[in-house]
PDB file of C-alpha atoms in Angstrom:
ATOM      1  CA  ALA A  33      -1.012 -12.614 -30.915  1.00  0.00           C
ATOM      2  CA  GLN A  34      -3.605 -10.593 -29.054  1.00  0.00           C
ATOM      3  CA  SER A  35      -3.686  -6.871 -29.694  1.00  0.00           C
ATOM      4  CA  VAL A  36      -5.788  -3.757 -29.406  1.00  0.00           C
ATOM      5  CA  ALA A  37      -5.452  -0.740 -31.670  1.00  0.00           C
ATOM      6  CA  GLN A  38      -6.638   2.797 -31.116  1.00  0.00           C
ATOM      7  CA  PRO A  39      -5.852   4.450 -34.430  1.00  0.00           C
ATOM      8  CA  GLU A  40      -6.252   8.044 -33.244  1.00  0.00           C
ATOM      9  CA  ASP A  41      -3.844   9.584 -30.761  1.00  0.00           C
ATOM     10  CA  GLN A  42      -6.194  12.524 -30.303  1.00  0.00           C
ATOM     11  CA  VAL A  43      -9.815  13.365 -31.040  1.00  0.00           C
ATOM     12  CA  ASN A  44     -11.111  16.923 -30.993  1.00  0.00           C
ATOM     13  CA  VAL A  45     -14.801  17.689 -30.745  1.00  0.00           C
ATOM     14  CA  ALA A  46     -16.939  20.702 -29.861  1.00  0.00           C
ATOM     15  CA  GLU A  47     -19.113  20.599 -26.777  1.00  0.00           C
ATOM     16  CA  GLY A  48     -22.608  19.374 -27.608  1.00  0.00           C
ATOM     17  CA  ASN A  49     -21.478  17.446 -30.674  1.00  0.00           C
ATOM     18  CA  PRO A  50     -21.398  13.645 -30.826  1.00  0.00           C
ATOM     19  CA  LEU A  51     -18.064  11.953 -30.219  1.00  0.00           C
ATOM     20  CA  THR A  52     -16.537   8.672 -31.331  1.00  0.00           C
ATOM     21  CA  VAL A  53     -13.307   7.112 -30.107  1.00  0.00           C
ATOM     22  CA  LYS A  54     -12.231   4.157 -32.220  1.00  0.00           C
ATOM     23  CA  CYS A  55     -10.952   0.746 -31.152  1.00  0.00           C
ATOM     24  CA  THR A  56     -10.194  -2.405 -33.108  1.00  0.00           C
ATOM     25  CA  TYR A  57      -8.945  -5.681 -31.735  1.00  0.00           C
ATOM     26  CA  SER A  58      -7.323  -8.936 -32.745  1.00  0.00           C
ATOM     27  CA  VAL A  59      -7.766 -11.954 -30.477  1.00  0.00           C
ATOM     28  CA  SER A  60      -8.152 -15.694 -30.658  1.00  0.00           C
ATOM     29  CA  GLY A  61     -11.644 -16.729 -29.672  1.00  0.00           C
ATOM     30  CA  ASN A  62     -14.412 -14.574 -28.271  1.00  0.00           C
ATOM     31  CA  PRO A  63     -13.258 -11.274 -26.830  1.00  0.00           C
ATOM     32  CA  TYR A  64     -14.277  -9.445 -23.718  1.00  0.00           C
ATOM     33  CA  LEU A  65     -13.999  -5.731 -24.458  1.00  0.00           C
ATOM     34  CA  PHE A  66     -13.667  -2.785 -22.093  1.00  0.00           C
ATOM     35  CA  TRP A  67     -13.378   0.986 -22.121  1.00  0.00           C
ATOM     36  CA  TYR A  68     -11.618   2.939 -19.388  1.00  0.00           C
ATOM     37  CA  VAL A  69     -11.057   6.658 -18.832  1.00  0.00           C
ATOM     38  CA  GLN A  70      -8.024   8.271 -17.208  1.00  0.00           C
ATOM     39  CA  TYR A  71      -7.772  11.807 -15.862  1.00  0.00           C
ATOM     40  CA  PRO A  72      -4.320  13.388 -15.396  1.00  0.00           C
ATOM     41  CA  ASN A  73      -2.127  11.677 -12.810  1.00  0.00           C
ATOM     42  CA  ARG A  74      -4.909   9.303 -11.823  1.00  0.00           C
ATOM     43  CA  GLY A  75      -5.680   5.630 -12.256  1.00  0.00           C
ATOM     44  CA  LEU A  76      -8.045   4.257 -14.856  1.00  0.00           C
ATOM     45  CA  GLN A  77     -11.789   4.211 -14.267  1.00  0.00           C
ATOM     46  CA  PHE A  78     -14.038   1.588 -15.806  1.00  0.00           C
ATOM     47  CA  LEU A  79     -16.683   2.919 -18.229  1.00  0.00           C
ATOM     48  CA  LEU A  80     -18.324  -0.100 -19.830  1.00  0.00           C
ATOM     49  CA  LYS A  81     -17.779  -3.616 -21.105  1.00  0.00           C
ATOM     50  CA  TYR A  82     -19.038  -6.073 -23.690  1.00  0.00           C
ATOM     51  CA  ILE A  83     -19.162  -9.715 -22.673  1.00  0.00           C
ATOM     52  CA  THR A  84     -21.993 -11.199 -24.717  1.00  0.00           C
ATOM     53  CA  GLY A  85     -25.488 -10.377 -25.918  1.00  0.00           C
ATOM     54  CA  ASP A  86     -26.658  -7.011 -27.242  1.00  0.00           C
ATOM     55  CA  ASN A  87     -24.007  -5.387 -29.414  1.00  0.00           C
ATOM     56  CA  LEU A  88     -24.795  -1.921 -28.046  1.00  0.00           C
ATOM     57  CA  VAL A  89     -23.511  -1.491 -24.526  1.00  0.00           C
ATOM     58  CA  LYS A  90     -24.378   1.447 -22.300  1.00  0.00           C
ATOM     59  CA  GLY A  91     -22.069   2.605 -19.551  1.00  0.00           C
ATOM     60  CA  SER A  92     -21.223   5.391 -17.152  1.00  0.00           C
ATOM     61  CA  TYR A  93     -21.565   9.131 -17.822  1.00  0.00           C
ATOM     62  CA  GLY A  94     -23.754   8.644 -20.920  1.00  0.00           C
ATOM     63  CA  PHE A  95     -21.155   6.694 -22.881  1.00  0.00           C
ATOM     64  CA  GLU A  96     -21.993   3.725 -25.033  1.00  0.00           C
ATOM     65  CA  ALA A  97     -20.079   1.396 -27.313  1.00  0.00           C
ATOM     66  CA  GLU A  98     -20.988  -0.840 -30.207  1.00  0.00           C
ATOM     67  CA  PHE A  99     -19.449  -4.253 -30.686  1.00  0.00           C
ATOM     68  CA  ASN A 100     -19.031  -5.159 -34.361  1.00  0.00           C
ATOM     69  CA  LYS A 101     -17.751  -8.681 -34.783  1.00  0.00           C
ATOM     70  CA  SER A 102     -17.297  -8.541 -38.551  1.00  0.00           C
ATOM     71  CA  GLN A 103     -15.187  -5.393 -38.321  1.00  0.00           C
ATOM     72  CA  THR A 104     -13.547  -6.476 -35.021  1.00  0.00           C
ATOM     73  CA  SER A 105     -14.313  -3.054 -33.596  1.00  0.00           C
ATOM     74  CA  PHE A 106     -15.623  -1.628 -30.333  1.00  0.00           C
ATOM     75  CA  HIS A 107     -15.970   2.121 -30.820  1.00  0.00           C
ATOM     76  CA  LEU A 108     -16.873   4.364 -27.893  1.00  0.00           C
ATOM     77  CA  LYS A 109     -19.593   6.937 -28.490  1.00  0.00           C
ATOM     78  CA  LYS A 110     -21.513   9.683 -26.781  1.00  0.00           C
ATOM     79  CA  PRO A 111     -24.376  11.650 -28.358  1.00  0.00           C
ATOM     80  CA  SER A 112     -23.425  15.001 -26.828  1.00  0.00           C
ATOM     81  CA  ALA A 113     -19.905  15.718 -25.565  1.00  0.00           C
ATOM     82  CA  LEU A 114     -19.141  17.707 -22.424  1.00  0.00           C
ATOM     83  CA  VAL A 115     -15.975  19.673 -21.676  1.00  0.00           C
ATOM     84  CA  SER A 116     -15.588  17.455 -18.611  1.00  0.00           C
ATOM     85  CA  ASP A 117     -15.294  14.422 -20.902  1.00  0.00           C
ATOM     86  CA  SER A 118     -11.815  15.626 -21.875  1.00  0.00           C
ATOM     87  CA  ALA A 119      -9.460  12.844 -20.773  1.00  0.00           C
ATOM     88  CA  LEU A 120      -7.425   9.875 -21.984  1.00  0.00           C
ATOM     89  CA  TYR A 121      -9.479   6.866 -23.079  1.00  0.00           C
ATOM     90  CA  PHE A 122      -8.250   3.294 -23.226  1.00  0.00           C
ATOM     91  CA  CYS A 123      -9.760   0.301 -24.938  1.00  0.00           C
ATOM     92  CA  ALA A 124      -8.871  -3.136 -23.542  1.00  0.00           C
ATOM     93  CA  VAL A 125      -9.548  -6.760 -24.344  1.00  0.00           C
ATOM     94  CA  GLY A 126      -9.740  -9.687 -21.949  1.00  0.00           C
ATOM     95  CA  LEU A 127      -9.376 -13.328 -22.818  1.00  0.00           C
ATOM     96  CA  TYR A 128     -12.106 -15.842 -22.099  1.00  0.00           C
ATOM     97  CA  ASN A 129      -9.940 -18.296 -20.214  1.00  0.00           C
ATOM     98  CA  PHE A 130      -7.260 -16.136 -18.758  1.00  0.00           C
ATOM     99  CA  ASN A 131      -7.052 -13.258 -16.318  1.00  0.00           C
ATOM    100  CA  LYS A 132      -5.042 -10.955 -18.503  1.00  0.00           C
ATOM    101  CA  PHE A 133      -5.923  -7.719 -20.256  1.00  0.00           C
ATOM    102  CA  TYR A 134      -4.403  -6.070 -23.313  1.00  0.00           C
ATOM    103  CA  PHE A 135      -4.678  -2.301 -23.579  1.00  0.00           C
ATOM    104  CA  GLY A 136      -4.610   0.015 -26.550  1.00  0.00           C
ATOM    105  CA  SER A 137      -2.233   2.966 -26.620  1.00  0.00           C
ATOM    106  CA  GLY A 138      -4.925   5.425 -25.574  1.00  0.00           C
ATOM    107  CA  THR A 139      -6.764   8.292 -27.281  1.00  0.00           C
ATOM    108  CA  LYS A 140      -6.767  11.778 -25.887  1.00  0.00           C
ATOM    109  CA  LEU A 141     -10.197  13.354 -26.162  1.00  0.00           C
ATOM    110  CA  ASN A 142     -10.363  17.146 -26.242  1.00  0.00           C
ATOM    111  CA  VAL A 143     -13.798  18.711 -25.936  1.00  0.00           C
ATOM    112  CA  LYS A 144     -13.777  22.430 -26.633  1.00  0.00           C
ATOM    113  CA  PRO A 145     -16.434  24.829 -25.306  1.00  0.00           C
TER     114      PRO A 145
ATOM    115  CA  ASP B  77     -14.530   2.200   1.463  1.00  0.00           C
ATOM    116  CA  GLY B  78     -13.616  -0.663  -0.836  1.00  0.00           C
ATOM    117  CA  GLY B  79     -10.798  -0.017  -3.211  1.00  0.00           C
ATOM    118  CA  ILE B  80      -7.213  -0.367  -4.224  1.00  0.00           C
ATOM    119  CA  THR B  81      -4.516   1.799  -2.660  1.00  0.00           C
ATOM    120  CA  GLN B  82      -1.085   2.545  -4.025  1.00  0.00           C
ATOM    121  CA  SER B  83       1.675   4.249  -2.094  1.00  0.00           C
ATOM    122  CA  PRO B  84       3.573   6.430  -2.273  1.00  0.00           C
ATOM    123  CA  LYS B  85       2.068   8.744  -4.873  1.00  0.00           C
ATOM    124  CA  TYR B  86       5.506  10.093  -5.820  1.00  0.00           C
ATOM    125  CA  LEU B  87       8.812   8.278  -5.449  1.00  0.00           C
ATOM    126  CA  PHE B  88      12.343   9.302  -6.273  1.00  0.00           C
ATOM    127  CA  ARG B  89      15.065   6.747  -6.832  1.00  0.00           C
ATOM    128  CA  LYS B  90      18.776   7.198  -7.017  1.00  0.00           C
ATOM    129  CA  GLU B  91      20.826   5.352  -9.579  1.00  0.00           C
ATOM    130  CA  GLY B  92      21.549   1.784  -8.462  1.00  0.00           C
ATOM    131  CA  GLN B  93      18.898   1.764  -5.765  1.00  0.00           C
ATOM    132  CA  ASN B  94      16.062  -0.698  -5.342  1.00  0.00           C
ATOM    133  CA  VAL B  95      12.643   0.707  -4.475  1.00  0.00           C
ATOM    134  CA  THR B  96       9.362  -0.957  -3.570  1.00  0.00           C
ATOM    135  CA  LEU B  97       5.922   0.255  -4.599  1.00  0.00           C
ATOM    136  CA  SER B  98       3.033  -0.754  -2.406  1.00  0.00           C
ATOM    137  CA  CYS B  99      -0.376  -1.985  -3.617  1.00  0.00           C
ATOM    138  CA  GLU B 100      -3.162  -3.044  -1.268  1.00  0.00           C
ATOM    139  CA  GLN B 101      -6.761  -3.973  -2.071  1.00  0.00           C
ATOM    140  CA  ASN B 102      -9.753  -4.716   0.142  1.00  0.00           C
ATOM    141  CA  LEU B 103     -12.038  -5.880  -2.659  1.00  0.00           C
ATOM    142  CA  ASN B 104     -11.393  -9.570  -1.972  1.00  0.00           C
ATOM    143  CA  HIS B 105     -10.115  -9.936  -5.533  1.00  0.00           C
ATOM    144  CA  ASP B 106      -8.023 -12.934  -6.494  1.00  0.00           C
ATOM    145  CA  ALA B 107      -6.167 -11.372  -9.426  1.00  0.00           C
ATOM    146  CA  MET B 108      -3.762  -8.452  -9.211  1.00  0.00           C
ATOM    147  CA  TYR B 109      -1.654  -6.703 -11.845  1.00  0.00           C
ATOM    148  CA  TRP B 110       1.141  -4.200 -12.270  1.00  0.00           C
ATOM    149  CA  TYR B 111       1.286  -1.984 -15.330  1.00  0.00           C
ATOM    150  CA  ARG B 112       3.767   0.608 -16.477  1.00  0.00           C
ATOM    151  CA  GLN B 113       2.546   3.666 -18.344  1.00  0.00           C
ATOM    152  CA  ASP B 114       4.787   5.766 -20.543  1.00  0.00           C
ATOM    153  CA  PRO B 115       3.567   8.661 -22.676  1.00  0.00           C
ATOM    154  CA  GLY B 116       2.137   7.471 -25.983  1.00  0.00           C
ATOM    155  CA  GLN B 117       2.655   3.792 -25.191  1.00  0.00           C
ATOM    156  CA  GLY B 118      -0.433   2.903 -23.253  1.00  0.00           C
ATOM    157  CA  LEU B 119      -0.203   0.354 -20.459  1.00  0.00           C
ATOM    158  CA  ARG B 120       2.317  -2.441 -20.511  1.00  0.00           C
ATOM    159  CA  LEU B 121       1.960  -5.439 -18.210  1.00  0.00           C
ATOM    160  CA  ILE B 122       4.864  -6.058 -15.834  1.00  0.00           C
ATOM    161  CA  TYR B 123       3.623  -8.883 -13.613  1.00  0.00           C
ATOM    162  CA  TYR B 124       0.308 -10.415 -12.690  1.00  0.00           C
ATOM    163  CA  SER B 125      -0.947 -12.801 -10.040  1.00  0.00           C
ATOM    164  CA  GLN B 126      -4.074 -14.907 -10.211  1.00  0.00           C
ATOM    165  CA  ILE B 127      -3.835 -16.339  -6.722  1.00  0.00           C
ATOM    166  CA  VAL B 128      -1.828 -16.029  -3.520  1.00  0.00           C
ATOM    167  CA  ASN B 129       1.739 -17.334  -3.722  1.00  0.00           C
ATOM    168  CA  ASP B 130       1.666 -17.429  -7.509  1.00  0.00           C
ATOM    169  CA  PHE B 131       2.569 -14.827 -10.113  1.00  0.00           C
ATOM    170  CA  GLN B 132       3.622 -14.671 -13.756  1.00  0.00           C
ATOM    171  CA  LYS B 133       5.778 -12.388 -15.836  1.00  0.00           C
ATOM    172  CA  GLY B 134       4.080  -9.971 -18.151  1.00  0.00           C
ATOM    173  CA  ASP B 135       5.523  -8.380 -21.252  1.00  0.00           C
ATOM    174  CA  ILE B 136       8.193  -6.236 -19.582  1.00  0.00           C
ATOM    175  CA  ALA B 137       9.199  -8.069 -16.385  1.00  0.00           C
ATOM    176  CA  GLU B 138      12.967  -7.579 -16.678  1.00  0.00           C
ATOM    177  CA  GLY B 139      14.316  -5.452 -13.852  1.00  0.00           C
ATOM    178  CA  TYR B 140      11.227  -5.907 -11.687  1.00  0.00           C
ATOM    179  CA  SER B 141      10.187  -8.367  -8.989  1.00  0.00           C
ATOM    180  CA  VAL B 142       6.968  -9.024  -7.087  1.00  0.00           C
ATOM    181  CA  SER B 143       5.579 -11.127  -4.256  1.00  0.00           C
ATOM    182  CA  ARG B 144       2.060 -12.258  -3.380  1.00  0.00           C
ATOM    183  CA  GLU B 145       2.179 -13.519   0.192  1.00  0.00           C
ATOM    184  CA  LYS B 146      -1.263 -12.161   1.053  1.00  0.00           C
ATOM    185  CA  LYS B 147      -4.394 -11.864  -1.022  1.00  0.00           C
ATOM    186  CA  GLU B 148      -4.629  -8.153  -0.256  1.00  0.00           C
ATOM    187  CA  SER B 149      -1.086  -7.168  -1.144  1.00  0.00           C
ATOM    188  CA  PHE B 150       1.019  -7.228  -4.320  1.00  0.00           C
ATOM    189  CA  PRO B 151       4.177  -5.100  -3.894  1.00  0.00           C
ATOM    190  CA  LEU B 152       6.418  -4.315  -6.848  1.00  0.00           C
ATOM    191  CA  THR B 153      10.173  -3.861  -6.475  1.00  0.00           C
ATOM    192  CA  VAL B 154      12.006  -1.883  -9.123  1.00  0.00           C
ATOM    193  CA  THR B 155      15.561  -3.149  -9.041  1.00  0.00           C
ATOM    194  CA  SER B 156      18.779  -1.519 -10.157  1.00  0.00           C
ATOM    195  CA  ALA B 157      18.664  -3.799 -13.198  1.00  0.00           C
ATOM    196  CA  GLN B 158      15.801  -1.750 -14.605  1.00  0.00           C
ATOM    197  CA  LYS B 159      17.681   0.763 -16.717  1.00  0.00           C
ATOM    198  CA  ASN B 160      14.856   3.152 -17.451  1.00  0.00           C
ATOM    199  CA  PRO B 161      12.478   3.070 -14.489  1.00  0.00           C
ATOM    200  CA  THR B 162      11.069   6.572 -14.722  1.00  0.00           C
ATOM    201  CA  ALA B 163       7.361   6.044 -15.423  1.00  0.00           C
ATOM    202  CA  PHE B 164       3.875   6.017 -13.971  1.00  0.00           C
ATOM    203  CA  TYR B 165       3.092   2.672 -12.323  1.00  0.00           C
ATOM    204  CA  LEU B 166      -0.443   1.384 -11.981  1.00  0.00           C
ATOM    205  CA  CYS B 167      -1.670  -1.477  -9.846  1.00  0.00           C
ATOM    206  CA  ALA B 168      -4.995  -3.146 -10.590  1.00  0.00           C
ATOM    207  CA  SER B 169      -7.128  -6.013  -9.360  1.00  0.00           C
ATOM    208  CA  SER B 170     -10.018  -8.044 -10.704  1.00  0.00           C
ATOM    209  CA  VAL B 171     -12.318 -10.730  -9.390  1.00  0.00           C
ATOM    210  CA  GLY B 172     -10.183 -13.277 -11.165  1.00  0.00           C
ATOM    211  CA  GLN B 173     -12.751 -16.008 -11.629  1.00  0.00           C
ATOM    212  CA  GLY B 174     -14.102 -16.927 -15.040  1.00  0.00           C
ATOM    213  CA  GLY B 175     -11.317 -15.436 -17.038  1.00  0.00           C
ATOM    214  CA  GLY B 176     -10.908 -11.900 -18.303  1.00  0.00           C
ATOM    215  CA  ASN B 177     -14.588 -11.016 -18.387  1.00  0.00           C
ATOM    216  CA  THR B 178     -14.616  -8.846 -15.278  1.00  0.00           C
ATOM    217  CA  GLU B 179     -13.344  -5.318 -15.224  1.00  0.00           C
ATOM    218  CA  ALA B 180     -10.176  -4.298 -13.465  1.00  0.00           C
ATOM    219  CA  PHE B 181     -10.090  -1.773 -10.654  1.00  0.00           C
ATOM    220  CA  PHE B 182      -7.101   0.541 -10.629  1.00  0.00           C
ATOM    221  CA  GLY B 183      -5.185   2.359  -7.951  1.00  0.00           C
ATOM    222  CA  GLN B 184      -4.274   6.032  -8.297  1.00  0.00           C
ATOM    223  CA  GLY B 185      -0.762   5.270  -9.447  1.00  0.00           C
ATOM    224  CA  THR B 186       2.811   5.903  -8.309  1.00  0.00           C
ATOM    225  CA  ARG B 187       5.025   8.227 -10.296  1.00  0.00           C
ATOM    226  CA  LEU B 188       8.618   7.044 -10.058  1.00  0.00           C
ATOM    227  CA  THR B 189      11.451   9.345 -11.039  1.00  0.00           C
ATOM    228  CA  VAL B 190      15.147   8.541 -11.165  1.00  0.00           C
ATOM    229  CA  VAL B 191      17.313  11.352  -9.829  1.00  0.00           C
TER     230      VAL B 191
END
């Protein structure tokens, strides 16, 4: 079965410090991996994706993510957190032959001034 | 502006009543999706459609119905058979060609409350 796990319900970080939001996945075949951000009472916004190629993917708002095939992980990172980064973050996986996405349970990021 | 529009933003349903949530997109996307979001449970797939006049059940389709008569529209009906419909509902679309390697675009959501 396909699945995505976000092991942390919440991540707290001080403004200016680096942040990491973790994601691991389990799929058959090669995965397509995505990160989305959600602000309160809003839809999800796309941040970045890994399809193939370079394992380090850069996306919107200074975020990046590293695909690690051996550890089946796709952690989201940012070198210097902003208070405005505080939101709910979702990792998702797409299947190579099917238009269907599986989402993790979400991680709430709190960036304190 | 290109995008995906959900309406209404807030919806109240009485016990035993059917309600329909609207989802329209002008992105020319083939694939459309409905997700339900509950606190702490992430997004769960209700129904999805890869092409006009075709749709498939997701993981939690019981108590819901959809139609896809036009490429732009994918309305979701929450029927009286859905025993716990209070949730935040999200509609999304994607290009739909080549499998799940293109990102989804989401609407702003409809918050449904049973009164």
